XYZ file of C-alpha atoms in Angstrom:
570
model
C 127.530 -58.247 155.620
C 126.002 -57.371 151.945
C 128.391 -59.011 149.245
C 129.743 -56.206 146.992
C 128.429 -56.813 143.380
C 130.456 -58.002 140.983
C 130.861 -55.932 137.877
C 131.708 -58.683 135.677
C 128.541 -60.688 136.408
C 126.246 -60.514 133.775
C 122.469 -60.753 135.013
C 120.535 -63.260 133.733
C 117.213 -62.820 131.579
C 115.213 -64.273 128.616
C 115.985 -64.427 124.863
C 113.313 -64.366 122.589
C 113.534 -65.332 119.177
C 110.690 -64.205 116.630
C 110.498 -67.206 113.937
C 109.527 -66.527 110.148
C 110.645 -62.959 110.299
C 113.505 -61.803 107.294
C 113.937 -58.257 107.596
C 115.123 -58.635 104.137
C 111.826 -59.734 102.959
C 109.326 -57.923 105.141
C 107.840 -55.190 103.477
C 109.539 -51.468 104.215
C 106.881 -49.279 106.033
C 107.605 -46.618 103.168
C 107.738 -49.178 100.393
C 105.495 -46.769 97.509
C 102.514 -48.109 96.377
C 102.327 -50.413 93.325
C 102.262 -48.149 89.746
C 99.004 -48.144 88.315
C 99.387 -45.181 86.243
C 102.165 -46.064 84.145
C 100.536 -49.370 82.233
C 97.325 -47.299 81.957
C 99.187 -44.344 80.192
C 101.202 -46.801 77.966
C 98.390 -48.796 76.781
C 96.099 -45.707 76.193
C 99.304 -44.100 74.293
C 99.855 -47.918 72.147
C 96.541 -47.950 71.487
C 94.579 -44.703 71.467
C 91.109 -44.665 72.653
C 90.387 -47.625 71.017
C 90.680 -50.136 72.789
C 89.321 -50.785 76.728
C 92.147 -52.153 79.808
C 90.442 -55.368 80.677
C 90.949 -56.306 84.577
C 93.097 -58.901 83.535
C 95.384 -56.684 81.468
C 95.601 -54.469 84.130
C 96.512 -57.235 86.532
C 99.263 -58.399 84.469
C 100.543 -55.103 84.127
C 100.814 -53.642 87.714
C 103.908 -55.196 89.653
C 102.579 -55.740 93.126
C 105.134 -57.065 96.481
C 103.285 -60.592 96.784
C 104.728 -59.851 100.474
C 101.741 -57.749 101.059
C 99.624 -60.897 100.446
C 101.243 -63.782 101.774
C 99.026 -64.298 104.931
C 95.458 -63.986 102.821
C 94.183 -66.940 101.611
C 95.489 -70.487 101.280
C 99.464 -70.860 100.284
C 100.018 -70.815 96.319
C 102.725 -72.897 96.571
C 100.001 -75.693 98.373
C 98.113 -75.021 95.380
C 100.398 -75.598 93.101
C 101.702 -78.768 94.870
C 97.930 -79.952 94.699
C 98.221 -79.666 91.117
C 101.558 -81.214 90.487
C 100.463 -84.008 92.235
C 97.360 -84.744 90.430
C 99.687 -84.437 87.540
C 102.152 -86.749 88.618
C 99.973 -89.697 89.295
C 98.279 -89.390 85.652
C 101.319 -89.898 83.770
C 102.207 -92.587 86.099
C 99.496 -94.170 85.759
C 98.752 -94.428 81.631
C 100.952 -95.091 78.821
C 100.382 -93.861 74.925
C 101.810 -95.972 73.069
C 98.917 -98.911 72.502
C 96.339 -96.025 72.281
C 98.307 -94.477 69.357
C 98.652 -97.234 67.416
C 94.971 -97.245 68.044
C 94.380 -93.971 66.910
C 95.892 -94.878 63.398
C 94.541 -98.180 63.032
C 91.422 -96.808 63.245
C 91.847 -93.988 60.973
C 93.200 -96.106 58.044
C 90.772 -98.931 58.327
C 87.754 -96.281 58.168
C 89.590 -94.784 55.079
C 89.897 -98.004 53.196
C 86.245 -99.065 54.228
C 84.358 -95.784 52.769
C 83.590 -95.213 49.621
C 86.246 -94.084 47.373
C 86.506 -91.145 45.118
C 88.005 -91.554 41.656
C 90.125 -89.432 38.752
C 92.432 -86.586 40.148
C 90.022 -86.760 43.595
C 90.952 -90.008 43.866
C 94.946 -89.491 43.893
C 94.494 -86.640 46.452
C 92.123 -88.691 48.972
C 94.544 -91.751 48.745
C 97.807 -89.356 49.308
C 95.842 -87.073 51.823
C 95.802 -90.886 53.861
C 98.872 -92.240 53.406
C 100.776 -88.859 54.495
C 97.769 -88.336 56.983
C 97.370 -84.739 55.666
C 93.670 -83.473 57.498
C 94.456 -80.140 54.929
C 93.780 -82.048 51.874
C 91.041 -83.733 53.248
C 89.220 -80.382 54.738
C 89.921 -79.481 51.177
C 88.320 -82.480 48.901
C 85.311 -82.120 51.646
C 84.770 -78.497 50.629
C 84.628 -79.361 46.630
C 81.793 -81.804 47.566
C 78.440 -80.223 46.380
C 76.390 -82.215 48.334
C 76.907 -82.725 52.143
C 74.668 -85.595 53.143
C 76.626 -87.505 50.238
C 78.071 -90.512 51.187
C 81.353 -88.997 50.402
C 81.121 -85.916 51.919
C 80.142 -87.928 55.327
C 82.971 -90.195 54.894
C 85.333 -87.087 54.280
C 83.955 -85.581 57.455
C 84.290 -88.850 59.135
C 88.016 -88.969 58.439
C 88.826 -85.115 59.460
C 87.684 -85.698 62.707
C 89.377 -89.157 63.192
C 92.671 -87.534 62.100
C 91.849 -84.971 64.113
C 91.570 -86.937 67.224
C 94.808 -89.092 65.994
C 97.064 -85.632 65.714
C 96.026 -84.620 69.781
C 97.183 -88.087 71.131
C 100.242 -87.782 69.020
C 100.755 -84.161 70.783
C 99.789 -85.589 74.682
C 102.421 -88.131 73.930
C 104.846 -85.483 72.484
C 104.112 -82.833 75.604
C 104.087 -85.075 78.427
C 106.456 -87.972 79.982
C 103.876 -90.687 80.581
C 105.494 -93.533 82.953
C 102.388 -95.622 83.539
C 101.442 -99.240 81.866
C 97.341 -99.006 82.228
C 96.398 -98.727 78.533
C 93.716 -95.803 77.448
C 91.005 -95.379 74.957
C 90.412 -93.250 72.280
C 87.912 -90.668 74.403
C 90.043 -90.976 77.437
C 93.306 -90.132 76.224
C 91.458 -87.023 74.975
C 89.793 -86.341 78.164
C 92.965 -86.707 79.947
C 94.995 -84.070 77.726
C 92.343 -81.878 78.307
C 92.724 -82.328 81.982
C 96.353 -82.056 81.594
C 96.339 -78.998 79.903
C 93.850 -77.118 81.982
C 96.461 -78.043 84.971
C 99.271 -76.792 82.826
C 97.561 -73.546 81.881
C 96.968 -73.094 85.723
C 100.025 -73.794 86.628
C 101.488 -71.153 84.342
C 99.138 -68.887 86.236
C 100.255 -69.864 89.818
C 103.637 -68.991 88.836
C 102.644 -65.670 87.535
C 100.855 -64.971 90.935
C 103.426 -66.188 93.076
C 105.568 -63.641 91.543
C 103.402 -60.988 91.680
C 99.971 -61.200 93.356
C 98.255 -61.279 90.112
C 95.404 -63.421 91.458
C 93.347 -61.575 89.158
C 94.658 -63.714 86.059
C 93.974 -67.156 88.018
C 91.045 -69.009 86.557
C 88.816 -70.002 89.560
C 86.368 -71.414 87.234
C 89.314 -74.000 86.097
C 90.940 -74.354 89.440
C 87.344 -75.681 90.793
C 87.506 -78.663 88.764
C 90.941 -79.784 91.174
C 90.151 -78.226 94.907
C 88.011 -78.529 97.527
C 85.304 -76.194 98.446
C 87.189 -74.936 101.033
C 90.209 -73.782 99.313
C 87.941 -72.253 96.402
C 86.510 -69.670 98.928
C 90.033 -69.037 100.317
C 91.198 -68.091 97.254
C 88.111 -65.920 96.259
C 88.443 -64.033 99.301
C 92.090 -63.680 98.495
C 90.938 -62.595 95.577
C 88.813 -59.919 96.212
C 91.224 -58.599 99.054
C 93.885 -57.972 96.087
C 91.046 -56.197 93.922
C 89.943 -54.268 96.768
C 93.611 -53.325 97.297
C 93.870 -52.511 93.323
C 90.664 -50.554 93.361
C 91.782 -48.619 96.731
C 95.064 -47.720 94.454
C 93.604 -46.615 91.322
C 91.355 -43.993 93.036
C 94.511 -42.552 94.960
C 96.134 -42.308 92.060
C 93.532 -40.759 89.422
C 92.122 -43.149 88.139
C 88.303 -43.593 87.270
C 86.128 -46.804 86.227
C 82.688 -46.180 84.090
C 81.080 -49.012 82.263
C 84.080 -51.270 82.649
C 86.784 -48.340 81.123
C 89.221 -47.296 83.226
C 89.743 -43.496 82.400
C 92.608 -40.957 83.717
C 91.868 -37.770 85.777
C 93.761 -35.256 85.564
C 95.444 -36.105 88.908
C 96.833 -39.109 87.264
C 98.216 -37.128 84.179
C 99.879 -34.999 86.711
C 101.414 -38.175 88.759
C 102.499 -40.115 84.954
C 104.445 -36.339 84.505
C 106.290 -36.408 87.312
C 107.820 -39.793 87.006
C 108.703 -39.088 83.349
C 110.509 -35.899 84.799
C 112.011 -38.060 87.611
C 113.552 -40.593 85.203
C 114.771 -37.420 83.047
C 116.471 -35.283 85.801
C 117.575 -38.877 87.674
C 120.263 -38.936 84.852
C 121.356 -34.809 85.156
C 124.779 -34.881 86.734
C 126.216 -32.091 88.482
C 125.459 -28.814 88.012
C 126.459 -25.447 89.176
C 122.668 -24.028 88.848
C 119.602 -25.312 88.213
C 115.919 -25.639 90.028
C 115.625 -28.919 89.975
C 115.407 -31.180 93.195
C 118.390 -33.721 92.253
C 120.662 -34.774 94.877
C 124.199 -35.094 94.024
C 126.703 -35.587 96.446
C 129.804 -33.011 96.262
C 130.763 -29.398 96.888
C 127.602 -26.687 94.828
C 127.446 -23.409 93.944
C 126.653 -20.684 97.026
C 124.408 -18.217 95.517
C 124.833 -14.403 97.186
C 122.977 -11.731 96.882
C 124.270 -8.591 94.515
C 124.511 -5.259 94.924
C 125.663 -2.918 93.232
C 126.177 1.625 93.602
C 122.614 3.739 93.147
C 122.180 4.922 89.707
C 119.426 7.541 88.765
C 116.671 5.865 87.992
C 117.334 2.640 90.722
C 113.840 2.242 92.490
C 114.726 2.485 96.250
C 112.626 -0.233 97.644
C 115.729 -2.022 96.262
C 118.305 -0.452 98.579
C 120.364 -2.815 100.633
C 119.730 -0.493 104.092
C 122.366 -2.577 106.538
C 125.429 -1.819 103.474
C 124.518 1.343 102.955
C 124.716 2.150 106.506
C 127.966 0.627 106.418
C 129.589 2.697 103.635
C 128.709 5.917 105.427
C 129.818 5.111 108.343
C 133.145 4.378 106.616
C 133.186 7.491 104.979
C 132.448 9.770 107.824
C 133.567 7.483 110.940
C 131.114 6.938 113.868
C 130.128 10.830 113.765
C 126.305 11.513 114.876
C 123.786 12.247 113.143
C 125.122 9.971 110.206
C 124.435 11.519 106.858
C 123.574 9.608 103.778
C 125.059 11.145 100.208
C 124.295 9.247 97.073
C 127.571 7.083 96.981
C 126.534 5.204 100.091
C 123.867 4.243 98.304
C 123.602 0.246 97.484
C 121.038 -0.958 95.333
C 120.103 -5.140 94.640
C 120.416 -6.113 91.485
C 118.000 -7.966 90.402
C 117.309 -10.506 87.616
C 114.099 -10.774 84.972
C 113.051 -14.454 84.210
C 111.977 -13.990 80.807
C 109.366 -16.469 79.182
C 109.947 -18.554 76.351
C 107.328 -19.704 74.094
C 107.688 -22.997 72.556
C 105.539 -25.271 69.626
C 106.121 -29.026 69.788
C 104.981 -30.348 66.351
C 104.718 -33.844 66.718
C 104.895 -35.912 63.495
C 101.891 -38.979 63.308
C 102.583 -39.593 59.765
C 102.206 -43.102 58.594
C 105.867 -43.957 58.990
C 105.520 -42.967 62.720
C 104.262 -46.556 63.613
C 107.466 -48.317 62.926
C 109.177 -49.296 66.071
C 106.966 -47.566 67.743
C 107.904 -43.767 67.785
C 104.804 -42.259 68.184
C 104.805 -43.621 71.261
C 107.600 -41.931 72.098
C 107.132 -38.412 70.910
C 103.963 -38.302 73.235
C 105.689 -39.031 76.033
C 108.238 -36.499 75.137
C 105.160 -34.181 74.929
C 103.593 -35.255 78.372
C 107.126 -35.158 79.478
C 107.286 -31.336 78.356
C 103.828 -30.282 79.012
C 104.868 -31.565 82.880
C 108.043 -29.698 83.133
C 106.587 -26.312 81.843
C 103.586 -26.840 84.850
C 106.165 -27.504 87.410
C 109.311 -25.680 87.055
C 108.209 -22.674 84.463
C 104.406 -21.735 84.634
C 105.226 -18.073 83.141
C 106.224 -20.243 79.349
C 104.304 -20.966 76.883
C 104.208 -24.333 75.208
C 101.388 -25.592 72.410
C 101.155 -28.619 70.857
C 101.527 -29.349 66.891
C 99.875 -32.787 65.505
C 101.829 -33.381 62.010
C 100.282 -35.368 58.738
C 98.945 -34.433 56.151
C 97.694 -31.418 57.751
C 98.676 -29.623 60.843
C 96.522 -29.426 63.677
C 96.608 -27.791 67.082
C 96.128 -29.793 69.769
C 95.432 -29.598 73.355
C 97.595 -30.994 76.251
C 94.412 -33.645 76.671
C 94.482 -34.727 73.215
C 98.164 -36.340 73.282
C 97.667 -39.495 74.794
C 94.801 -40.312 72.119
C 96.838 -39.119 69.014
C 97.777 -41.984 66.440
C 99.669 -42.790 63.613
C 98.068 -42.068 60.374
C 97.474 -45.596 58.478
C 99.059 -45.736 55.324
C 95.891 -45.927 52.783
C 97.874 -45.895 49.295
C 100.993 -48.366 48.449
C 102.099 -47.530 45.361
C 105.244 -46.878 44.459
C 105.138 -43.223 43.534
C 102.009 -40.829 44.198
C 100.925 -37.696 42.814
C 98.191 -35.895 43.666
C 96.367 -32.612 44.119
C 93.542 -31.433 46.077
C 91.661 -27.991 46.208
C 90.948 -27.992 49.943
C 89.056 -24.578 49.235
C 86.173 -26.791 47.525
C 83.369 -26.581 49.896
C 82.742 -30.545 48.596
C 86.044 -31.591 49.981
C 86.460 -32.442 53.542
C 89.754 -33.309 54.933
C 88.451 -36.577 55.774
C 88.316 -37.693 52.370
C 92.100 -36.928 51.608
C 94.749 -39.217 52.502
C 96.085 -38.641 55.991
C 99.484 -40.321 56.083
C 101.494 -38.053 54.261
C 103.706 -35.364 55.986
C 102.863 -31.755 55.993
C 105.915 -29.746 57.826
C 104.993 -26.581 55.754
C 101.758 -26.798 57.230
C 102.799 -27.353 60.792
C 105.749 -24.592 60.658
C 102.658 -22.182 59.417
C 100.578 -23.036 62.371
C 103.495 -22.923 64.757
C 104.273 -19.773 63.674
C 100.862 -17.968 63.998
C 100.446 -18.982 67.346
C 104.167 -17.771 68.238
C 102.901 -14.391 66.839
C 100.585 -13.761 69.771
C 103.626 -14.349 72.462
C 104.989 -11.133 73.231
C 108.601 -12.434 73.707
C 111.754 -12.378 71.971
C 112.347 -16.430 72.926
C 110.535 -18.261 70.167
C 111.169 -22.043 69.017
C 109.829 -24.137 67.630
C 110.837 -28.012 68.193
C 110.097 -30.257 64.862
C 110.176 -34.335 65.645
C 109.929 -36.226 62.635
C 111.807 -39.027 61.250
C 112.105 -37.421 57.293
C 111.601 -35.691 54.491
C 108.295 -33.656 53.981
C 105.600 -35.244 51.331
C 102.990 -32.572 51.362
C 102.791 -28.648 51.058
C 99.873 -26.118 50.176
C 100.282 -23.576 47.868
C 97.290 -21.588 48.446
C 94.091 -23.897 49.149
C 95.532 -26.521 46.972
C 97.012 -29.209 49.124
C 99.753 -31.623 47.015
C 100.934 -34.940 48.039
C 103.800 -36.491 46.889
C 105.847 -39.589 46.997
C 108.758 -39.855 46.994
C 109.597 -36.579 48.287
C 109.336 -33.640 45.626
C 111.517 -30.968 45.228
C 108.721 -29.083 45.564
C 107.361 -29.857 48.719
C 111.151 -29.291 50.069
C 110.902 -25.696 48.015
C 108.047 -24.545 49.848
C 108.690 -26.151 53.398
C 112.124 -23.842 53.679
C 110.295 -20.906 52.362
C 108.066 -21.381 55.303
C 111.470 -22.326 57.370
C 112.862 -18.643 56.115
C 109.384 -16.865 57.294
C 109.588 -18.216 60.633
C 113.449 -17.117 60.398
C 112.415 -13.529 59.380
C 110.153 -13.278 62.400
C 113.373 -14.664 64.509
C 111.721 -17.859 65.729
C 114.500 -20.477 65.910
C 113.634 -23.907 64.725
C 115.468 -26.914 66.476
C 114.692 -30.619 64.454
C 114.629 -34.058 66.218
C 115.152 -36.787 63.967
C 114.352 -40.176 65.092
C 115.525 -43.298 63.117
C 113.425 -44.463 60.564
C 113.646 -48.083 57.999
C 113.273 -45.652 55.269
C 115.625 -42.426 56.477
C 118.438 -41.659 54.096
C 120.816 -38.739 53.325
C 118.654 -36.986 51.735
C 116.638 -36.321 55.202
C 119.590 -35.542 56.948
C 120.712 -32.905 54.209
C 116.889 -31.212 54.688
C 117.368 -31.036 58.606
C 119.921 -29.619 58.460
C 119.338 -26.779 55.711
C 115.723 -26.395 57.415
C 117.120 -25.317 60.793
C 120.844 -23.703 59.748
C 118.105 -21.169 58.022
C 116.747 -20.210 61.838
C 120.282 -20.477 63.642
C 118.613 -23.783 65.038
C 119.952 -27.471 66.025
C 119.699 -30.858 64.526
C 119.664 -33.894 67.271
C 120.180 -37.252 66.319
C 117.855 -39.360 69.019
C 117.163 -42.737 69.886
C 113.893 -42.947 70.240
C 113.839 -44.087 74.065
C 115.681 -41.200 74.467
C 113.256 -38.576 72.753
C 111.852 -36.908 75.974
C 115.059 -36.889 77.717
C 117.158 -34.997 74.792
C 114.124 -32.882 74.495
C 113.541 -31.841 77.862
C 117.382 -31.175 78.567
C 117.806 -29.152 75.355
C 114.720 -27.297 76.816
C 116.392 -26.674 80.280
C 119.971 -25.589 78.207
C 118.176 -23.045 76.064
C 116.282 -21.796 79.273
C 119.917 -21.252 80.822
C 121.129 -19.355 77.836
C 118.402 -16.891 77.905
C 118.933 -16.095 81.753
């Protein structure tokens, strides 16, 4: 007879246990790629177009999961043991005591055996030694007028001597030597230079462990400590992580001719998006709004309106199943059902109007400090981004602010820099027919800043929107110190009453014309009452706003005051 199983018996079977897996560490199948982008846009937006993003700049920029990489190549960590250990058994080997004593010895007995030089010379050369100052003896070599004098040999002699003296004194300072073999002069420079090569690499080790930036390792160095064998391992290595890098920057926009890397338009598109990420990331709740930004909690249920026929209501608009319903409630289930005007519901329905907006973004000479300008174009990209995505029917144009005002193109930003300050004087006054066909602009000082100019501009190219929403957002960080009146351009510093005088008159135009005028004033060294009293006459003449910003925060008080206005109008 067949034994009845046993539900408590557990069947038997084999456990396997996968070794040198952390789930915690393994990369996530939808871990993002590294960001490439960002460094690219902040260096070309620090420095303009002139400078080029070495390989190794980009390397130390990009933040790449080293996970991705740890089964390509030799281990850094054997490396860097391989290193440490060729370290260790130098300074266990030699000591530095004997070969500084050395060093000095032979310094001062070379000094005293050399000719000598007399009068005031003489007190300098024989302090220069005693205090073993190299300065003063780079110095009385330099006075010599002939140098294949005995003197001037000597002199150069000495320097290097010194010199050699000063680097054992640092190997001793910079390393713990344990050792008792004694070194000479040549060697214990050889072997600083050894130790600091390994240092240097090791620095570098640690910088790729962290991040994969095998790009910044040496190999030329490194071949001095390892074997053949490990030197191709890590080139291979190498090149895996620039293949990966290169594979990256084409996916996300970005180009490489003669050595430059340069951003498509792709990758302007991709830098936008994370600056409006990081924006609307920090929008709490709201009870409308188009933006994708998930908060947790109970939202707003949008219906649809209706509301009774009017004459004039277009009829594709009629809601057909509610008007159906109202006759039937008037007349009951009766057949044929007759429609009279009251049944009649119509949608209501909503205009999106456009608003037209000019950013004028001050790159006056003061701009530089802390930074700003880097921070108003990224407020720019920032806007230029959200008027793409969320409102293609606005308008937005772009202001550059100095000494002049010039209209720029959404392209343009990135490259835009401060002015550099070309005059220090304490107080400037000057005057400049710009209507001369002899003067260029390029011959006038360009740090100064124009805001009459700019609010001119601005307002010209508002006059070709036809809509009633017209703004204009100023960032600067001050007072103006420039105006025209006519073709003559003035600059003046400190700020004239003038240039105030004729900057609100062009506030009170652009008032007239209802365009409202809304001021962003970033902190400045220099910024006083004064400025504060002038933003806030400037925009109380155009019903506008005056924001007080961190700079950090320029794009995000921007953009939101952007999206508030936006609800207002709707």
């Amino acid at each position: 007879m067949k034994p009845k199983p046993n539900p408590d018996h557990r069947i038997g079977g084999v456990l396997h246990t996968y070794l040198k897996f952390d789930p915690h560490k393994f990369p996530s199948p939808i871990q993002g790629p590294p960001d490439l982008v960002s460094p690219l846009m902040n260096h070309l937006m620090a420095y303009g177009s002139m400078r080029e993003l070495t390989d190794e700049e980009l390397a130390r920029a990009i933040r790449i999961d080293p996970s991705q990489f740890k089964n390509f190549g030799p281990s850094l960590d054997m490396v860097q043991a391989m290193l440490e250990e060729r370290k260790q058994k130098i300074l266990e080997r030699y000591e530095t005591g004997r070969v500084q004593v050395r060093a000095k010895k032979r310094f001062h007995k070379t000094a005293k055996s050399g000719p000598q030089p007399e009068g005031r010379e003489g007190a300098d050369f024989h302090d220069a030694v005693q205090h073993e100052q190299i300065y003063v003896l780079e110095r009385l070599w330099f006075n010599q007028h002939d140098d294949n004098s005995r003197m001037a040999q000597q002199l150069m002699v000495l320097i290097d001597q010194l010199g050699d003296k000063y680097q054992i004194d640092e190997l001793s300072a910079n390393y713990r030597f344990t050792g008792h073999e004694s070194m000479t002069i040549p060697l214990a420079l050889e072997i600083k230079e050894e130790l600091d090569k390994i240092e240097e690499l090791l620095n570098q080790l640690e910088q790729a462990r962290e991040n994969a930036q095998i790009a910044i390792l040496d190999l030329d160095q490194l071949t001095e400590f390892m074997d053949s064998e490990t030197m191709q391992s890590l080139e291979e290595m190498q090149q895996s992580i620039e293949n990966y890098v290169r594979e990256m920057a084409e996916r996300q926009g970005l180009t490489r001719e003669n050595g430059k890397f340069q951003l498509t338009p792709q990758a302007y598109r991709i830098f936008q998006n994370k600056l409006l990420g990081r924006i609307f990331g920090e929008l709490k709740s709201s009870r409308s709004g188009r933006h994708a930004t998930d908060v947790p909690g109970d939202g707003a249920v949008e219906l649809q309106q209706t509301k009774p026929y009017e004459f004039g209501d277009s009829i594709t608009h009629m809601d057909i199943p509610q008007t159906f319903v109202n006759a039937m409630l008037r007349s009951g289930a009766r057949l044929p059902l007759q429609l009279k005007t009251e049944d009649i519901e119509i949608h209501t329905t909503r205009n999106n109007p456009k608003c037209a907006t000019v950013v004028l973004m001050d790159m006056s000479g003061s701009m530089r400090y802390d930074g700003q300008y880097m921070n108003v174009k990224r407020m720019a990209l920032a806007m230029d981004g959200l008027i793409r995505t969320e409102y293609p029917g606005d308008v937005v144009h772009f202001v550059e602010m100095y000494t002049f005002g010039k209209v720029r193109k959404q392209g343009e930003i990135v490259d835009l820099m401060p002015k550099p300050v070309t005059l220090h004087d304490p107080r400037v006054q000057l005057k400049v027919d710009m209507g001369d066909p002899d003067v260029s602009e390029h011959m006038v000082h360009q740090h100064f800043t124009n805001i009459q100019h700019a609010l001119k501009l601005a307002r010209q190219l508002l006059a070709a929107q036809n809509t009633p929403n017209r703004q204009i957002l100023l960032i600067t960080d001050g007072l103006p110190t420039a105006h025209f009146e006519d073709s003559t351009l003035y600059m003046l510093y400190p700020p004239h009453p003038r240039t105030e005088e004729m900057t609100m008159r062009e506030g009170m135009l652009c008032a007239q014309e209802e365009i409202t005028i809304n001021m962003f004033l970033v902190p400045s060294w220099s910024q006083s009452e004064e400025d504060i009293r002038f933003a806030y006459r400037l925009c109380e003449a155009t019903c506008g706003r005056v924001f007080f910003t961190a700079g950090s925060d320029l794009d995000r008080f921007v953009v939101w005051d952007y999206l508030k206005r936006k609800r207002e109008i709707l």
